[in-house]
Amino acid sequence: MLHPVSSVSALLSANSCDKDEASLCGFVHKVTNNANWAQAADVILGPIIQVVVILAIAILVRRWLHKLINRTVNRITNGDPATTAELINRRILRARTLASVLQSVTSALVFGLAALMILQIFWSVAPLLASVSVVGVALGFGAQSLVKDVLAGLFMIVEDQYGVGDVIDVGNDVDGTVEAVGLRVTRIRAVDGTMWIVRNGEILRVGNKSQGWARAVVDVGVAHGVDVSHVEELLRQEGEKMRQDPAFTNALLGDPEVWGVETMTKDGLTIRVVVKTRPLKQWPVARELRRRITTRLEAEGIDQG
């Protein structure tokens, strides 16, 4: 009967490698001149070295892909120098959002592939992949909403439907400032501070209040019997004064327009004033214009109903 140590030694000797073999086993055998040490190094250190090499390559590939994505983003953001500041800022936000999503996708793909390669070192992944494919088909029916959300998110980003910093209305009483755009969900901060997390696949329509230009709408109520023409002239004068105000010159894209009587009720008349503004400037412009008009009408002694 063989001693256990002798059996192990015999096994290692039987599987020992040649000194001239281009492998870790051959290198250790050549350095130590011991076949058992060479075989042990190959069995123990070999997988560890392979894992380290795979992770190192994955990290390098991921870093290279991220640099490539950032370089592409920089080309997008450094476009036509004649473009307005608003469009440049929007382009930068859109590019950064797209870069963040692409970097997340590439990281998941690279490290997912690296994980499969590492598993292959210790076990055969073929049965695992077969099982995953069967389970994947079963889960696919339940993951249809997830796929729908991801596809919708991709189209929203590529088509520039909205981006971080935009003020949007997606229906169902959900509106506010976009704080994050992901592949699956969009985070919207409402005026009252509520954080709405909306699945991209559930967004059927988007009202974007931040693209191109906006319009401040101010409805002024006056009592019956007032001289409408005189009131309209007063509103026009206040609009012109605001247009000349340095604090609001850059926010306005044109002179305020008096559209005239909008509605008539038993309580009085409503006269509408509008002005074209830069994106996201419609609200402060409307508040200031409303304040100026109220002060002027009070000074003129006009009943505002």
XYZ file of C-alpha atoms in Angstrom:
305
model
C 0.000 0.000 0.000
C 1.387 3.385 -1.021
C 1.791 6.193 1.478
C -0.504 9.217 0.724
C 2.480 11.547 0.346
C 4.074 9.129 -2.061
C 0.843 8.959 -4.060
C 0.668 12.750 -4.387
C 4.306 12.909 -5.357
C 3.781 10.223 -7.955
C 0.790 12.108 -9.363
C 2.696 15.359 -9.590
C 5.627 13.577 -11.190
C 3.356 11.942 -13.731
C 1.859 15.311 -14.684
C 5.078 17.289 -14.452
C 6.144 19.501 -17.309
C 9.370 19.839 -19.221
C 11.891 22.502 -18.290
C 11.868 23.905 -21.809
C 8.070 24.214 -21.914
C 6.862 27.807 -22.473
C 4.534 27.940 -19.472
C 4.469 28.817 -15.811
C 5.086 25.176 -14.957
C 8.124 25.021 -17.240
C 9.497 28.310 -15.895
C 9.223 27.207 -12.239
C 10.654 23.795 -13.102
C 13.633 25.426 -14.778
C 14.254 27.815 -11.868
C 13.714 25.383 -8.982
C 14.687 22.159 -10.763
C 11.786 20.560 -8.872
C 8.930 19.018 -10.846
C 6.598 18.946 -7.836
C 7.042 22.648 -7.133
C 6.537 23.394 -10.822
C 3.300 21.410 -10.978
C 2.019 22.964 -7.716
C 2.770 26.469 -9.017
C 0.923 25.698 -12.223
C -2.139 24.404 -10.346
C -2.268 27.111 -7.658
C -0.745 30.254 -9.190
C -1.811 29.639 -12.786
C -5.535 30.438 -12.287
C -4.721 33.411 -10.053
C -2.449 34.914 -12.695
C -5.082 34.355 -15.383
C -7.727 36.093 -13.264
C -5.400 39.064 -12.661
C -4.563 39.338 -16.365
C -8.246 39.195 -17.375
C -9.205 41.887 -14.835
C -6.277 44.086 -15.903
C -7.251 43.791 -19.567
C -10.914 44.491 -18.717
C -9.962 47.631 -16.785
C -7.729 48.847 -19.634
C -10.406 48.160 -22.263
C -13.032 49.901 -20.131
C -10.761 52.924 -19.647
C -10.016 53.081 -23.375
C -13.704 52.906 -24.273
C -14.544 55.633 -21.749
C -11.814 57.855 -23.210
C -13.186 57.225 -26.692
C -16.683 58.153 -25.509
C -15.396 61.316 -23.777
C -13.461 62.287 -26.888
C -16.599 61.916 -28.994
C -18.547 63.971 -26.441
C -15.947 66.733 -26.587
C -16.305 66.876 -30.352
C -20.065 67.242 -29.957
C -19.787 69.979 -27.329
C -17.117 71.887 -29.282
C -19.312 72.370 -32.314
C -20.155 75.543 -34.186
C -18.693 78.497 -32.214
C -21.438 80.736 -33.590
C -24.088 78.772 -31.740
C -25.881 80.637 -28.971
C -24.921 80.069 -25.353
C -28.259 78.383 -24.600
C -27.821 75.861 -27.402
C -24.226 75.225 -26.355
C -25.273 74.529 -22.771
C -28.057 72.259 -23.976
C -25.690 70.420 -26.273
C -23.225 69.928 -23.423
C -25.932 68.567 -21.103
C -27.216 66.223 -23.783
C -23.715 64.967 -24.603
C -22.904 64.365 -20.954
C -26.138 62.444 -20.453
C -25.432 60.268 -23.480
C -21.836 59.740 -22.366
C -22.933 58.657 -18.900
C -25.348 56.098 -20.345
C -22.813 54.749 -22.857
C -20.141 54.452 -20.183
C -22.512 52.473 -17.962
C -23.383 50.138 -20.831
C -19.756 49.561 -21.837
C -18.722 48.920 -18.228
C -21.468 46.320 -17.834
C -20.530 44.576 -21.093
C -16.777 44.548 -20.444
C -16.958 43.313 -16.863
C -19.730 40.856 -17.736
C -17.512 39.288 -20.397
C -14.566 39.284 -17.977
C -16.692 37.480 -15.375
C -17.566 34.743 -17.893
C -13.896 34.306 -18.813
C -12.941 34.003 -15.146
C -15.656 31.408 -14.547
C -14.373 29.478 -17.546
C -11.023 29.078 -15.785
C -12.543 27.129 -12.896
C -15.654 25.582 -14.450
C -17.078 24.982 -17.880
C -19.591 27.755 -18.562
C -21.296 25.929 -21.435
C -23.899 24.217 -19.180
C -24.341 27.501 -17.313
C -24.956 29.407 -20.540
C -27.438 26.776 -21.653
C -29.320 27.084 -18.370
C -29.216 30.882 -18.551
C -30.635 30.832 -22.072
C -33.563 28.679 -20.963
C -34.208 30.855 -17.931
C -33.751 33.948 -20.085
C -36.550 32.886 -22.411
C -38.817 32.356 -19.410
C -37.877 35.693 -17.888
C -38.140 37.480 -21.214
C -41.920 37.503 -21.025
C -41.764 39.132 -17.605
C -39.044 41.599 -18.653
C -40.941 43.111 -21.549
C -41.634 46.276 -19.583
C -37.919 46.595 -18.748
C -36.961 46.280 -22.421
C -39.648 48.830 -23.284
C -38.256 51.264 -20.700
C -34.673 50.858 -21.966
C -35.609 51.315 -25.625
C -37.708 54.370 -24.777
C -34.796 55.812 -22.788
C -32.420 55.335 -25.706
C -34.769 57.081 -28.127
C -35.346 59.954 -25.683
C -31.620 60.566 -25.374
C -30.758 60.161 -29.057
C -33.698 62.288 -30.232
C -32.987 64.944 -27.586
C -36.572 64.965 -26.357
C -35.337 66.369 -23.035
C -32.203 66.484 -20.935
C -30.899 67.286 -17.475
C -31.970 70.783 -16.464
C -35.036 70.907 -18.726
C -38.468 71.705 -17.327
C -40.927 69.162 -18.709
C -44.507 67.977 -18.321
C -45.059 64.245 -18.879
C -48.737 64.145 -17.946
C -50.530 62.667 -14.932
C -49.792 65.892 -13.015
C -46.052 65.187 -13.194
C -43.985 68.199 -14.190
C -40.777 69.810 -12.997
C -37.037 69.978 -13.621
C -35.232 66.917 -14.957
C -32.469 65.928 -12.534
C -31.362 62.645 -14.104
C -32.026 60.710 -17.289
C -31.300 56.994 -17.252
C -31.978 54.104 -19.563
C -34.864 52.883 -17.413
C -36.199 55.862 -15.458
C -36.217 59.658 -15.490
C -36.038 61.665 -12.254
C -38.087 64.873 -12.172
C -38.041 67.408 -9.325
C -41.380 69.192 -8.952
C -41.757 72.813 -7.820
C -42.828 71.703 -4.341
C -39.695 69.558 -4.028
C -41.299 66.210 -4.802
C -38.967 63.823 -6.621
C -40.897 61.977 -9.330
C -39.303 58.789 -10.679
C -40.985 57.965 -13.977
C -40.369 54.855 -16.068
C -39.342 55.844 -19.586
C -41.707 53.332 -21.148
C -44.663 54.995 -19.408
C -43.956 58.441 -20.894
C -46.370 58.761 -23.797
C -45.900 62.472 -24.435
C -43.485 65.168 -23.283
C -44.071 68.891 -23.008
C -40.629 70.510 -22.934
C -40.629 74.100 -21.678
C -36.900 74.622 -22.149
C -36.130 74.137 -25.831
C -35.546 76.987 -28.250
C -37.601 79.757 -26.677
C -40.487 80.310 -24.287
C -43.349 82.752 -23.840
C -44.447 84.586 -20.730
C -48.226 84.992 -20.619
C -49.793 87.552 -18.285
C -53.566 87.928 -18.002
C -54.667 91.251 -16.513
C -58.146 91.501 -15.030
C -60.027 94.819 -15.156
C -63.553 95.802 -14.231
C -66.347 96.524 -16.696
C -66.600 100.082 -17.848
C -62.885 100.855 -18.109
C -61.377 102.322 -21.254
C -59.885 99.196 -22.827
C -57.760 101.157 -25.315
C -56.264 103.217 -22.496
C -55.509 100.109 -20.441
C -53.876 98.422 -23.449
C -51.675 101.494 -23.964
C -50.610 101.417 -20.315
C -49.725 97.732 -20.616
C -47.735 98.440 -23.773
C -45.803 101.210 -22.029
C -44.892 98.961 -19.102
C -43.766 96.296 -21.532
C -41.502 98.743 -23.353
C -40.004 99.952 -20.046
C -39.245 96.375 -19.077
C -37.656 95.766 -22.481
C -35.264 98.652 -21.814
C -34.432 97.468 -18.288
C -30.832 96.054 -18.299
C -31.895 93.430 -15.777
C -34.277 91.887 -18.314
C -32.843 92.845 -21.703
C -31.053 89.528 -22.171
C -34.056 87.525 -20.988
C -36.458 88.998 -23.562
C -36.341 87.995 -27.222
C -38.783 90.677 -28.390
C -41.082 93.460 -27.311
C -44.067 92.531 -25.126
C -47.269 92.297 -27.167
C -50.756 93.235 -25.994
C -53.109 90.709 -27.529
C -56.223 92.465 -26.259
C -59.310 91.181 -24.485
C -58.997 87.436 -23.895
C -62.159 86.720 -21.912
C -65.319 88.499 -20.731
C -67.184 87.456 -17.592
C -69.776 89.013 -15.312
C -66.921 90.106 -13.022
C -64.892 91.931 -15.645
C -62.518 91.640 -18.598
C -59.210 89.844 -19.032
C -56.562 91.484 -21.220
C -53.624 89.317 -22.263
C -50.001 90.420 -22.568
C -47.335 88.075 -23.946
C -43.582 88.292 -24.482
C -41.124 85.904 -26.071
C -38.276 84.961 -23.710
C -35.254 82.757 -23.487
C -35.833 79.206 -22.204
C -36.679 79.012 -18.483
C -36.944 82.819 -18.258
C -40.699 82.979 -18.824
C -41.562 82.650 -15.140
C -39.380 85.441 -13.683
C -40.311 87.674 -16.621
C -44.036 87.027 -16.080
C -43.766 87.755 -12.348
C -41.941 91.031 -12.929
C -44.274 92.129 -15.701
C -47.291 91.295 -13.549
C -45.840 93.356 -10.679
C -45.153 96.361 -12.915
C -48.610 96.259 -14.473
C -50.351 95.997 -11.094
C -48.400 98.966 -9.735
C -49.131 101.077 -12.843
C -52.854 100.339 -12.873
C -53.146 101.149 -9.183
C -51.340 104.430 -9.775
C -53.763 105.252 -12.611
C -56.725 104.438 -10.402
C -57.989 101.672 -12.679
C -60.198 99.073 -11.015
C -58.657 95.653 -11.566
C -61.823 93.788 -10.626
